[in-house]
mmCIF file of C-alpha atoms and ligand atoms in Angstrom:
data_model
loop_
_atom_site.group_PDB
_atom_site.id
_atom_site.type_symbol
_atom_site.label_atom_id
_atom_site.label_comp_id
_atom_site.label_asym_id
_atom_site.label_seq_id
_atom_site.Cartn_x
_atom_site.Cartn_y
_atom_site.Cartn_z
ATOM 1 C CA UNK A 1 0.303 -0.015 -0.043
ATOM 2 C CA UNK A 2 1.887 3.235 -1.231
ATOM 3 C CA UNK A 3 1.209 6.958 -1.752
ATOM 4 C CA UNK A 4 2.396 8.153 -5.101
ATOM 5 C CA UNK A 5 2.881 11.900 -5.244
ATOM 6 C CA UNK A 6 2.880 13.736 -8.591
ATOM 7 C CA UNK A 7 3.436 17.395 -7.921
ATOM 8 C CA UNK A 8 6.309 20.073 -7.546
ATOM 9 C CA UNK A 9 9.796 19.045 -6.116
ATOM 10 C CA UNK A 10 9.460 21.922 -3.525
ATOM 11 C CA UNK A 11 6.305 20.473 -2.049
ATOM 12 C CA UNK A 12 7.883 16.940 -2.249
ATOM 13 C CA UNK A 13 10.757 18.307 -0.135
ATOM 14 C CA UNK A 14 8.091 19.106 2.746
ATOM 15 C CA UNK A 15 5.641 16.283 2.101
ATOM 16 C CA UNK A 16 8.009 13.403 1.911
ATOM 17 C CA UNK A 17 9.575 13.580 5.539
ATOM 18 C CA UNK A 18 6.378 14.686 6.929
ATOM 19 C CA UNK A 19 4.214 12.017 5.447
ATOM 20 C CA UNK A 20 6.822 9.271 6.143
ATOM 21 C CA UNK A 21 6.789 10.167 9.879
ATOM 22 C CA UNK A 22 2.945 10.646 10.009
ATOM 23 C CA UNK A 23 2.259 7.383 8.050
ATOM 24 C CA UNK A 24 5.535 5.340 8.509
ATOM 25 C CA UNK A 25 3.664 2.108 7.332
ATOM 26 C CA UNK A 26 2.809 3.716 4.003
ATOM 27 C CA UNK A 27 5.773 4.365 1.455
ATOM 28 C CA UNK A 28 5.934 7.672 -0.284
ATOM 29 C CA UNK A 29 6.886 7.254 -4.011
ATOM 30 C CA UNK A 30 7.786 10.760 -5.466
ATOM 31 C CA UNK A 31 6.925 10.810 -9.328
ATOM 32 C CA UNK A 32 5.859 8.072 -11.795
ATOM 33 C CA UNK A 33 9.800 6.808 -12.179
ATOM 34 C CA UNK A 34 9.968 5.955 -8.168
ATOM 35 C CA UNK A 35 6.903 3.608 -8.756
ATOM 36 C CA UNK A 36 8.358 -0.221 -7.758
ATOM 37 C CA UNK A 37 4.957 -1.802 -7.973
ATOM 38 C CA UNK A 38 2.097 -0.026 -9.840
ATOM 39 C CA UNK A 39 -0.437 -2.490 -8.161
ATOM 40 C CA UNK A 40 0.690 -1.117 -4.716
ATOM 41 C CA UNK A 41 -0.331 2.371 -5.591
ATOM 42 C CA UNK A 42 -3.648 3.106 -3.477
ATOM 43 C CA UNK A 43 -3.345 6.690 -3.000
ATOM 44 C CA UNK A 44 -2.501 9.494 -5.303
ATOM 45 C CA UNK A 45 -1.596 13.125 -4.371
ATOM 46 C CA UNK A 46 -1.495 15.495 -7.297
ATOM 47 C CA UNK A 47 -2.654 18.571 -9.126
ATOM 48 C CA UNK A 48 -3.087 16.992 -12.602
ATOM 49 C CA UNK A 49 -3.049 13.077 -13.405
ATOM 50 C CA UNK A 50 -1.906 11.374 -16.335
ATOM 51 C CA UNK A 51 -4.732 10.287 -18.792
ATOM 52 C CA UNK A 52 -3.984 6.468 -18.493
ATOM 53 C CA UNK A 53 -3.902 6.665 -14.465
ATOM 54 C CA UNK A 54 -6.267 3.951 -13.760
ATOM 55 C CA UNK A 55 -4.662 1.585 -16.352
ATOM 56 C CA UNK A 56 -1.339 2.258 -14.834
ATOM 57 C CA UNK A 57 -2.504 1.750 -11.365
ATOM 58 C CA UNK A 58 -5.557 -0.196 -11.026
ATOM 59 C CA UNK A 59 -5.868 -0.405 -7.261
ATOM 60 C CA UNK A 60 -6.133 3.558 -6.513
ATOM 61 C CA UNK A 61 -8.610 4.445 -3.872
ATOM 62 C CA UNK A 62 -7.890 8.075 -3.139
ATOM 63 C CA UNK A 63 -7.049 10.689 -5.639
ATOM 64 C CA UNK A 64 -6.104 13.734 -3.558
ATOM 65 C CA UNK A 65 -5.913 17.050 -5.059
ATOM 66 C CA UNK A 66 -3.126 19.447 -3.832
ATOM 67 C CA UNK A 67 -5.275 22.317 -4.376
ATOM 68 C CA UNK A 68 -8.882 23.560 -3.299
ATOM 69 C CA UNK A 69 -10.281 22.813 -6.725
ATOM 70 C CA UNK A 70 -10.842 19.295 -8.332
ATOM 71 C CA UNK A 71 -11.891 20.679 -11.885
ATOM 72 C CA UNK A 72 -8.670 19.628 -13.304
ATOM 73 C CA UNK A 73 -9.505 15.960 -13.073
ATOM 74 C CA UNK A 74 -11.467 14.056 -15.812
ATOM 75 C CA UNK A 75 -14.315 12.684 -13.899
ATOM 76 C CA UNK A 76 -15.599 10.714 -16.604
ATOM 77 C CA UNK A 77 -12.369 8.799 -16.798
ATOM 78 C CA UNK A 78 -12.101 8.066 -13.155
ATOM 79 C CA UNK A 79 -12.988 4.406 -12.314
ATOM 80 C CA UNK A 80 -16.174 4.231 -9.974
ATOM 81 C CA UNK A 81 -14.165 3.071 -6.913
ATOM 82 C CA UNK A 82 -11.848 5.994 -6.874
ATOM 83 C CA UNK A 83 -12.615 8.634 -4.338
ATOM 84 C CA UNK A 84 -11.733 12.296 -4.926
ATOM 85 C CA UNK A 85 -10.545 14.589 -2.294
ATOM 86 C CA UNK A 86 -10.063 18.297 -2.413
ATOM 87 C CA UNK A 87 -7.512 20.163 -0.074
ATOM 88 C CA UNK A 88 -9.053 22.015 3.003
ATOM 89 C CA UNK A 89 -6.346 24.022 4.970
ATOM 90 C CA UNK A 90 -6.512 26.989 7.234
ATOM 91 C CA UNK A 91 -4.348 29.125 4.789
ATOM 92 C CA UNK A 92 -6.425 28.880 1.838
ATOM 93 C CA UNK A 93 -9.405 30.167 3.732
ATOM 94 C CA UNK A 94 -7.588 32.805 5.539
ATOM 95 C CA UNK A 95 -6.120 33.941 2.056
ATOM 96 C CA UNK A 96 -9.412 33.831 0.335
ATOM 97 C CA UNK A 97 -11.017 35.952 3.107
ATOM 98 C CA UNK A 98 -8.240 38.492 2.698
ATOM 99 C CA UNK A 99 -8.431 38.639 -1.182
ATOM 100 C CA UNK A 100 -12.218 38.957 -1.406
ATOM 101 C CA UNK A 101 -12.066 41.694 1.380
ATOM 102 C CA UNK A 102 -9.335 43.667 -0.716
ATOM 103 C CA UNK A 103 -11.393 43.319 -3.963
ATOM 104 C CA UNK A 104 -14.679 44.325 -2.404
ATOM 105 C CA UNK A 105 -13.291 47.243 -0.610
ATOM 106 C CA UNK A 106 -11.355 48.361 -3.465
ATOM 107 C CA UNK A 107 -14.430 48.286 -5.864
ATOM 108 C CA UNK A 108 -16.688 49.661 -2.859
ATOM 109 C CA UNK A 109 -14.306 52.782 -2.621
ATOM 110 C CA UNK A 110 -13.638 53.083 -6.415
ATOM 111 C CA UNK A 111 -10.167 52.223 -6.517
ATOM 112 C CA UNK A 112 -9.919 51.539 -10.189
ATOM 113 C CA UNK A 113 -11.261 55.182 -10.877
ATOM 114 C CA UNK A 114 -8.508 56.530 -8.597
ATOM 115 C CA UNK A 115 -5.849 54.445 -9.911
ATOM 116 C CA UNK A 116 -6.387 55.821 -13.407
ATOM 117 C CA UNK A 117 -6.923 59.433 -11.966
ATOM 118 C CA UNK A 118 -3.250 59.045 -10.251
ATOM 119 C CA UNK A 119 -1.954 58.141 -13.688
ATOM 120 C CA UNK A 120 -3.478 60.948 -15.222
ATOM 121 C CA UNK A 121 -2.307 63.356 -12.267
ATOM 122 C CA UNK A 122 -5.910 63.957 -11.718
ATOM 123 C CA UNK A 123 -7.001 65.233 -8.257
ATOM 124 C CA UNK A 124 -10.780 64.699 -8.114
ATOM 125 C CA UNK A 125 -13.127 63.313 -5.347
ATOM 126 C CA UNK A 126 -16.155 60.930 -6.112
ATOM 127 C CA UNK A 127 -18.919 60.295 -3.404
ATOM 128 C CA UNK A 128 -19.361 56.880 -2.353
ATOM 129 C CA UNK A 129 -22.105 55.159 -0.453
ATOM 130 C CA UNK A 130 -21.542 53.749 2.954
ATOM 131 C CA UNK A 131 -20.935 50.248 3.235
ATOM 132 C CA UNK A 132 -24.126 49.682 5.086
ATOM 133 C CA UNK A 133 -25.744 50.750 1.857
ATOM 134 C CA UNK A 134 -23.946 48.507 -0.391
ATOM 135 C CA UNK A 135 -25.050 45.006 -1.201
ATOM 136 C CA UNK A 136 -22.517 42.461 -1.592
ATOM 137 C CA UNK A 137 -23.723 38.823 -2.779
ATOM 138 C CA UNK A 138 -21.438 35.860 -2.779
ATOM 139 C CA UNK A 139 -21.978 33.057 -5.305
ATOM 140 C CA UNK A 140 -20.899 29.700 -3.728
ATOM 141 C CA UNK A 141 -21.217 29.233 0.123
ATOM 142 C CA UNK A 142 -18.936 26.427 0.903
ATOM 143 C CA UNK A 143 -15.584 26.579 2.879
ATOM 144 C CA UNK A 144 -14.505 29.648 1.020
ATOM 145 C CA UNK A 145 -17.570 31.565 0.315
ATOM 146 C CA UNK A 146 -18.920 31.412 3.903
ATOM 147 C CA UNK A 147 -15.348 32.472 5.230
ATOM 148 C CA UNK A 148 -15.614 35.676 2.742
ATOM 149 C CA UNK A 149 -19.103 36.386 3.996
ATOM 150 C CA UNK A 150 -17.721 36.321 7.586
ATOM 151 C CA UNK A 151 -15.148 38.810 7.046
ATOM 152 C CA UNK A 152 -17.335 41.212 4.884
ATOM 153 C CA UNK A 153 -19.843 41.078 7.991
ATOM 154 C CA UNK A 154 -17.144 43.382 9.860
ATOM 155 C CA UNK A 155 -17.829 46.223 7.443
ATOM 156 C CA UNK A 156 -21.491 46.394 7.723
ATOM 157 C CA UNK A 157 -22.296 45.639 4.069
ATOM 158 C CA UNK A 158 -25.696 44.070 3.290
ATOM 159 C CA UNK A 159 -24.911 40.568 2.468
ATOM 160 C CA UNK A 160 -26.517 37.625 0.696
ATOM 161 C CA UNK A 161 -25.232 34.509 -0.551
ATOM 162 C CA UNK A 162 -26.132 32.027 -3.567
ATOM 163 C CA UNK A 163 -25.785 28.336 -3.344
ATOM 164 C CA UNK A 164 -27.295 25.124 -4.384
ATOM 165 C CA UNK A 165 -29.205 24.056 -1.415
ATOM 166 C CA UNK A 166 -30.772 26.315 1.075
ATOM 167 C CA UNK A 167 -28.701 27.595 4.077
ATOM 168 C CA UNK A 168 -29.388 29.319 7.487
ATOM 169 C CA UNK A 169 -26.925 32.255 7.359
ATOM 170 C CA UNK A 170 -26.039 34.389 10.156
ATOM 171 C CA UNK A 171 -26.213 38.074 9.049
ATOM 172 C CA UNK A 172 -26.852 37.371 5.216
ATOM 173 C CA UNK A 173 -29.667 36.579 3.183
ATOM 174 C CA UNK A 174 -29.635 33.203 1.324
ATOM 175 C CA UNK A 175 -30.803 32.409 -2.142
ATOM 176 C CA UNK A 176 -30.603 28.950 -3.585
ATOM 177 C CA UNK A 177 -30.699 27.370 -6.945
ATOM 178 C CA UNK A 178 -31.410 28.652 -10.373
ATOM 179 C CA UNK A 179 -35.064 29.634 -9.551
ATOM 180 C CA UNK A 180 -33.579 32.158 -6.877
ATOM 181 C CA UNK A 181 -30.554 33.374 -9.047
ATOM 182 C CA UNK A 182 -32.352 36.469 -10.499
ATOM 183 C CA UNK A 183 -33.644 37.728 -7.148
ATOM 184 C CA UNK A 184 -30.192 37.366 -5.809
ATOM 185 C CA UNK A 185 -28.686 39.205 -8.712
ATOM 186 C CA UNK A 186 -31.126 41.952 -8.706
ATOM 187 C CA UNK A 187 -30.123 42.928 -5.428
ATOM 188 C CA UNK A 188 -26.206 42.419 -5.630
ATOM 189 C CA UNK A 189 -24.263 45.803 -6.115
ATOM 190 C CA UNK A 190 -20.873 43.811 -5.808
ATOM 191 C CA UNK A 191 -20.628 40.167 -6.869
ATOM 192 C CA UNK A 192 -18.323 37.790 -5.542
ATOM 193 C CA UNK A 193 -17.809 34.378 -7.272
ATOM 194 C CA UNK A 194 -16.521 31.532 -5.277
ATOM 195 C CA UNK A 195 -18.274 28.655 -7.229
ATOM 196 C CA UNK A 196 -16.527 25.430 -8.139
ATOM 197 C CA UNK A 197 -16.273 24.729 -11.777
ATOM 198 C CA UNK A 198 -18.618 22.268 -12.634
ATOM 199 C CA UNK A 199 -20.560 21.517 -16.024
ATOM 200 C CA UNK A 200 -23.534 23.587 -14.329
ATOM 201 C CA UNK A 201 -21.229 26.537 -13.390
ATOM 202 C CA UNK A 202 -19.078 26.621 -16.427
ATOM 203 C CA UNK A 203 -19.693 29.935 -18.017
ATOM 204 C CA UNK A 204 -22.003 31.069 -15.630
ATOM 205 C CA UNK A 205 -20.588 34.671 -15.579
ATOM 206 C CA UNK A 206 -22.057 35.586 -19.071
ATOM 207 C CA UNK A 207 -24.142 38.460 -20.461
ATOM 208 C CA UNK A 208 -27.191 37.078 -19.303
ATOM 209 C CA UNK A 209 -26.189 37.193 -15.802
ATOM 210 C CA UNK A 210 -24.269 40.589 -15.878
ATOM 211 C CA UNK A 211 -27.881 41.916 -17.184
ATOM 212 C CA UNK A 212 -29.600 40.862 -14.133
ATOM 213 C CA UNK A 213 -27.228 42.929 -11.978
ATOM 214 C CA UNK A 214 -28.170 46.420 -11.066
ATOM 215 C CA UNK A 215 -26.229 48.770 -13.608
ATOM 216 C CA UNK A 216 -22.859 49.500 -12.695
ATOM 217 C CA UNK A 217 -22.451 46.575 -10.536
ATOM 218 C CA UNK A 218 -18.852 45.393 -9.389
ATOM 219 C CA UNK A 219 -17.511 41.861 -9.558
ATOM 220 C CA UNK A 220 -14.785 40.152 -7.497
ATOM 221 C CA UNK A 221 -13.922 36.677 -9.368
ATOM 222 C CA UNK A 222 -11.711 34.120 -7.620
ATOM 223 C CA UNK A 223 -13.346 30.934 -8.786
ATOM 224 C CA UNK A 224 -12.191 29.580 -12.052
ATOM 225 C CA UNK A 225 -11.272 31.324 -15.504
ATOM 226 C CA UNK A 226 -13.760 29.182 -17.225
ATOM 227 C CA UNK A 227 -16.633 30.436 -15.163
ATOM 228 C CA UNK A 228 -16.176 33.727 -17.186
ATOM 229 C CA UNK A 229 -17.198 34.634 -20.738
ATOM 230 C CA UNK A 230 -14.444 37.226 -21.481
ATOM 231 C CA UNK A 231 -16.303 38.809 -24.291
ATOM 232 C CA UNK A 232 -19.510 39.444 -22.214
ATOM 233 C CA UNK A 233 -17.277 40.812 -19.611
ATOM 234 C CA UNK A 234 -15.670 43.436 -21.726
ATOM 235 C CA UNK A 235 -18.962 44.189 -23.294
ATOM 236 C CA UNK A 236 -20.536 44.795 -19.878
ATOM 237 C CA UNK A 237 -17.741 46.949 -18.901
ATOM 238 C CA UNK A 238 -17.851 48.818 -22.085
ATOM 239 C CA UNK A 239 -21.587 49.510 -21.819
ATOM 240 C CA UNK A 240 -21.278 50.422 -18.097
ATOM 241 C CA UNK A 241 -23.626 47.328 -17.059
ATOM 242 C CA UNK A 242 -20.506 46.425 -14.923
ATOM 243 C CA UNK A 243 -18.500 49.335 -13.290
ATOM 244 C CA UNK A 244 -15.432 47.553 -12.356
ATOM 245 C CA UNK A 245 -13.928 44.085 -11.559
ATOM 246 C CA UNK A 246 -11.225 42.631 -9.595
ATOM 247 C CA UNK A 247 -10.098 39.214 -11.441
ATOM 248 C CA UNK A 248 -7.763 36.615 -9.946
ATOM 249 C CA UNK A 249 -8.636 34.161 -12.462
ATOM 250 C CA UNK A 250 -8.975 34.579 -16.263
ATOM 251 C CA UNK A 251 -9.845 32.518 -19.228
ATOM 252 C CA UNK A 252 -7.358 31.453 -20.410
ATOM 253 C CA UNK A 253 -4.567 31.358 -17.726
ATOM 254 C CA UNK A 254 -1.948 32.842 -18.204
ATOM 255 C CA UNK A 255 -3.627 35.737 -20.022
ATOM 256 C CA UNK A 256 -2.108 36.211 -23.313
ATOM 257 C CA UNK A 257 -0.109 39.655 -23.961
ATOM 258 C CA UNK A 258 -2.095 42.086 -25.555
ATOM 259 C CA UNK A 259 -5.534 40.731 -24.179
ATOM 260 C CA UNK A 260 -7.483 43.823 -23.568
ATOM 261 C CA UNK A 261 -7.970 43.087 -19.820
ATOM 262 C CA UNK A 262 -4.406 43.883 -19.087
ATOM 263 C CA UNK A 263 -4.890 47.479 -19.673
ATOM 264 C CA UNK A 264 -8.685 47.998 -19.076
ATOM 265 C CA UNK A 265 -9.167 51.136 -16.658
ATOM 266 C CA UNK A 266 -12.006 49.445 -14.873
ATOM 267 C CA UNK A 267 -10.192 46.023 -14.212
ATOM 268 C CA UNK A 268 -7.778 45.072 -11.350
ATOM 269 C CA UNK A 269 -6.129 41.775 -12.260
ATOM 270 C CA UNK A 270 -3.844 39.273 -10.385
ATOM 271 C CA UNK A 271 -2.307 36.070 -11.603
ATOM 272 C CA UNK A 272 -4.401 33.602 -9.745
ATOM 273 C CA UNK A 273 -2.712 34.375 -6.482
ATOM 274 C CA UNK A 274 -5.726 34.604 -4.165
ATOM 275 C CA UNK A 275 -4.523 31.792 -2.271
ATOM 276 C CA UNK A 276 -1.731 29.089 -2.175
ATOM 277 C CA UNK A 277 -1.530 26.070 -0.271
ATOM 278 C CA UNK A 278 0.971 25.881 2.778
ATOM 279 C CA UNK A 279 3.002 22.505 1.888
ATOM 280 C CA UNK A 280 3.187 21.726 5.467
ATOM 281 C CA UNK A 281 -0.571 21.885 6.056
ATOM 282 C CA UNK A 282 -1.060 20.135 2.849
ATOM 283 C CA UNK A 283 0.997 17.260 3.979
ATOM 284 C CA UNK A 284 -0.600 17.152 7.346
ATOM 285 C CA UNK A 285 -4.181 17.194 5.660
ATOM 286 C CA UNK A 286 -3.053 14.352 3.257
ATOM 287 C CA UNK A 287 -1.977 12.308 6.209
ATOM 288 C CA UNK A 288 -5.460 13.122 7.806
ATOM 289 C CA UNK A 289 -7.208 11.924 4.669
ATOM 290 C CA UNK A 290 -5.501 8.717 4.441
ATOM 291 C CA UNK A 291 -5.944 7.885 8.136
ATOM 292 C CA UNK A 292 -9.485 8.651 7.968
ATOM 293 C CA UNK A 293 -9.850 6.477 4.718
ATOM 294 C CA UNK A 294 -7.950 3.738 6.418
ATOM 295 C CA UNK A 295 -9.977 3.775 9.580
ATOM 296 C CA UNK A 296 -13.350 3.749 7.684
ATOM 297 C CA UNK A 297 -14.116 7.294 8.998
ATOM 298 C CA UNK A 298 -15.544 10.328 7.348
ATOM 299 C CA UNK A 299 -13.000 11.697 5.076
ATOM 300 C CA UNK A 300 -12.298 15.252 5.084
ATOM 301 C CA UNK A 301 -12.679 17.183 1.860
ATOM 302 C CA UNK A 302 -14.429 14.095 -0.010
ATOM 303 C CA UNK A 303 -15.854 15.501 -3.271
ATOM 304 C CA UNK A 304 -19.434 14.205 -4.510
ATOM 305 C CA UNK A 305 -18.325 12.791 -7.940
ATOM 306 C CA UNK A 306 -21.704 13.185 -9.231
ATOM 307 C CA UNK A 307 -21.873 17.067 -8.436
ATOM 308 C CA UNK A 308 -18.098 17.324 -9.106
ATOM 309 C CA UNK A 309 -17.457 19.598 -6.084
HETATM 310 P P1 NAP B 401 -16.946 24.012 -1.479
HETATM 311 O O1 NAP B 401 -16.891 24.159 -0.213
HETATM 312 O O2 NAP B 401 -17.050 22.748 -2.290
HETATM 313 O O3 NAP B 401 -18.288 25.014 -1.770
HETATM 314 C C1 NAP B 401 -18.806 24.990 -3.242
HETATM 315 C C2 NAP B 401 -20.135 26.055 -3.068
HETATM 316 O O4 NAP B 401 -20.574 26.212 -4.324
HETATM 317 C C3 NAP B 401 -21.342 25.304 -2.062
HETATM 318 O O5 NAP B 401 -22.003 26.138 -1.427
HETATM 319 C C4 NAP B 401 -22.216 24.887 -3.298
HETATM 320 O O6 NAP B 401 -23.505 24.721 -2.963
HETATM 321 C C5 NAP B 401 -22.025 26.090 -4.266
HETATM 322 N N1 NAP B 401 -22.244 25.544 -5.623
HETATM 323 C C6 NAP B 401 -21.724 24.507 -6.310
HETATM 324 N N2 NAP B 401 -22.532 24.213 -7.674
HETATM 325 C C7 NAP B 401 -23.529 25.203 -7.538
HETATM 326 C C8 NAP B 401 -24.459 25.406 -8.434
HETATM 327 N N3 NAP B 401 -24.696 24.821 -9.660
HETATM 328 N N4 NAP B 401 -25.131 26.489 -8.241
HETATM 329 C C9 NAP B 401 -25.265 27.261 -6.847
HETATM 330 N N5 NAP B 401 -24.402 26.848 -5.993
HETATM 331 C C10 NAP B 401 -23.566 25.833 -6.353
HETATM 332 O O7 NAP B 401 -15.723 24.994 -2.390
HETATM 333 P P2 NAP B 401 -14.906 25.911 -1.713
HETATM 334 O O8 NAP B 401 -13.801 25.288 -0.906
HETATM 335 O O9 NAP B 401 -15.461 26.748 -0.966
HETATM 336 O O10 NAP B 401 -14.150 26.233 -2.955
HETATM 337 C C11 NAP B 401 -14.820 27.047 -3.998
HETATM 338 C C12 NAP B 401 -13.826 27.204 -5.386
HETATM 339 O O11 NAP B 401 -12.897 28.273 -5.043
HETATM 340 C C13 NAP B 401 -12.936 26.097 -5.599
HETATM 341 O O12 NAP B 401 -13.828 24.964 -6.349
HETATM 342 C C14 NAP B 401 -12.082 26.854 -6.711
HETATM 343 O O13 NAP B 401 -12.460 26.947 -8.109
HETATM 344 C C15 NAP B 401 -12.029 28.122 -6.247
HETATM 345 N N6 NAP B 401 -10.625 28.742 -5.705
HETATM 346 C C16 NAP B 401 -10.014 29.565 -6.152
HETATM 347 C C17 NAP B 401 -8.598 29.827 -5.574
HETATM 348 C C18 NAP B 401 -8.153 30.998 -6.322
HETATM 349 O O14 NAP B 401 -6.761 30.918 -5.536
HETATM 350 N N7 NAP B 401 -8.332 32.029 -6.953
HETATM 351 C C19 NAP B 401 -8.284 29.393 -4.374
HETATM 352 C C20 NAP B 401 -9.014 28.169 -3.984
HETATM 353 C C21 NAP B 401 -10.342 28.049 -4.505
HETATM 354 P P3 NAP B 401 -23.975 23.857 -1.741
HETATM 355 O O15 NAP B 401 -23.608 24.621 -0.493
HETATM 356 O O16 NAP B 401 -25.371 23.958 -1.789
HETATM 357 O O17 NAP B 401 -23.449 22.384 -2.100
HETATM 358 C C1 GLV B 402 -6.346 27.333 -6.489
HETATM 359 O O1 GLV B 402 -6.980 27.636 -7.282
HETATM 360 C C2 GLV B 402 -6.548 26.038 -5.933
HETATM 361 O O2 GLV B 402 -7.714 25.416 -6.201
HETATM 362 O O3 GLV B 402 -6.105 25.691 -4.836
#
């Protein structure tokens, strides 16, 4: 019974000693070349997997993503018996909380306008509403969306959140399912996207959705680039339907040189850095997952393979 690790050498340097001390009975094979017996591979920790993973390693039980998302996996190619796990660590939650706070406050206080004015050496003030008059809506109320709502509550924003299933939220209105999406959007001045990328959410940030927001709404997007229709985004920014946006993820990534988003005055762009996993925390999480699996206990971060998140 072994753990096959397929990720960066920097992460391996931290993971190998930690996992060997946490799970001494389970060998840690770093990379495909290290595999001595394909049939012994039961656990795979990786970001992406080779296409022929299940042919090569017929006895895999757990596929553990080294990131928060699992959309990089081809679920259709995974054998039924393989369980998929996403990474949940304190650092990911704390970093998303900071990023969303940064983005919402930046849009709330008109930062893109002032950055443009600074470049033009223009000294001009604009009035902004108080936070308690600004309505912020978060799409996706999982580990990260809830952390974001919690942080935004400190500023007094009028908060709401949209998820698949209904939730009782403290200090925020909940909207659930496609049927309530229009009502959620109609009352959202700044929209935050923290959805997972699934067949249902791919392309969800499109012209139809933007049109349902109040005119001049803001967008903070730190889900996945493929949630977003870039043409519709530029169009909505051009007409003023969207006021300004902060994007951590783009479609495609990296954003090609010359893409209009690089220089758009109403766009603040970061290169998919809202979070990063702490390697030591990740190794601890991986050990917890394997121990829970071996003990037949509930596995943290277990993904519903039908929903794909
Ligand atoms: P999670 O705990 O699995 O939560 C997902 C949330 O999205 C849940 O509230 C779920 O609703 C909702 N949802 C899923 N499909 C939906 C649909 N079709 N309609 C309405 N709501 C839907 O995920 P998480 O840990 O919070 O992470 C969310 C995503 O953030 C990740 O998948 C990844 O794409 C992104 N992310 C980005 C970065 C970055 O650096 N930019 C870093 C980490 C993660 P229910 O609660 O009703 O199931
Ligand atoms: C980053 O986007 C992750 O999924 O960890």
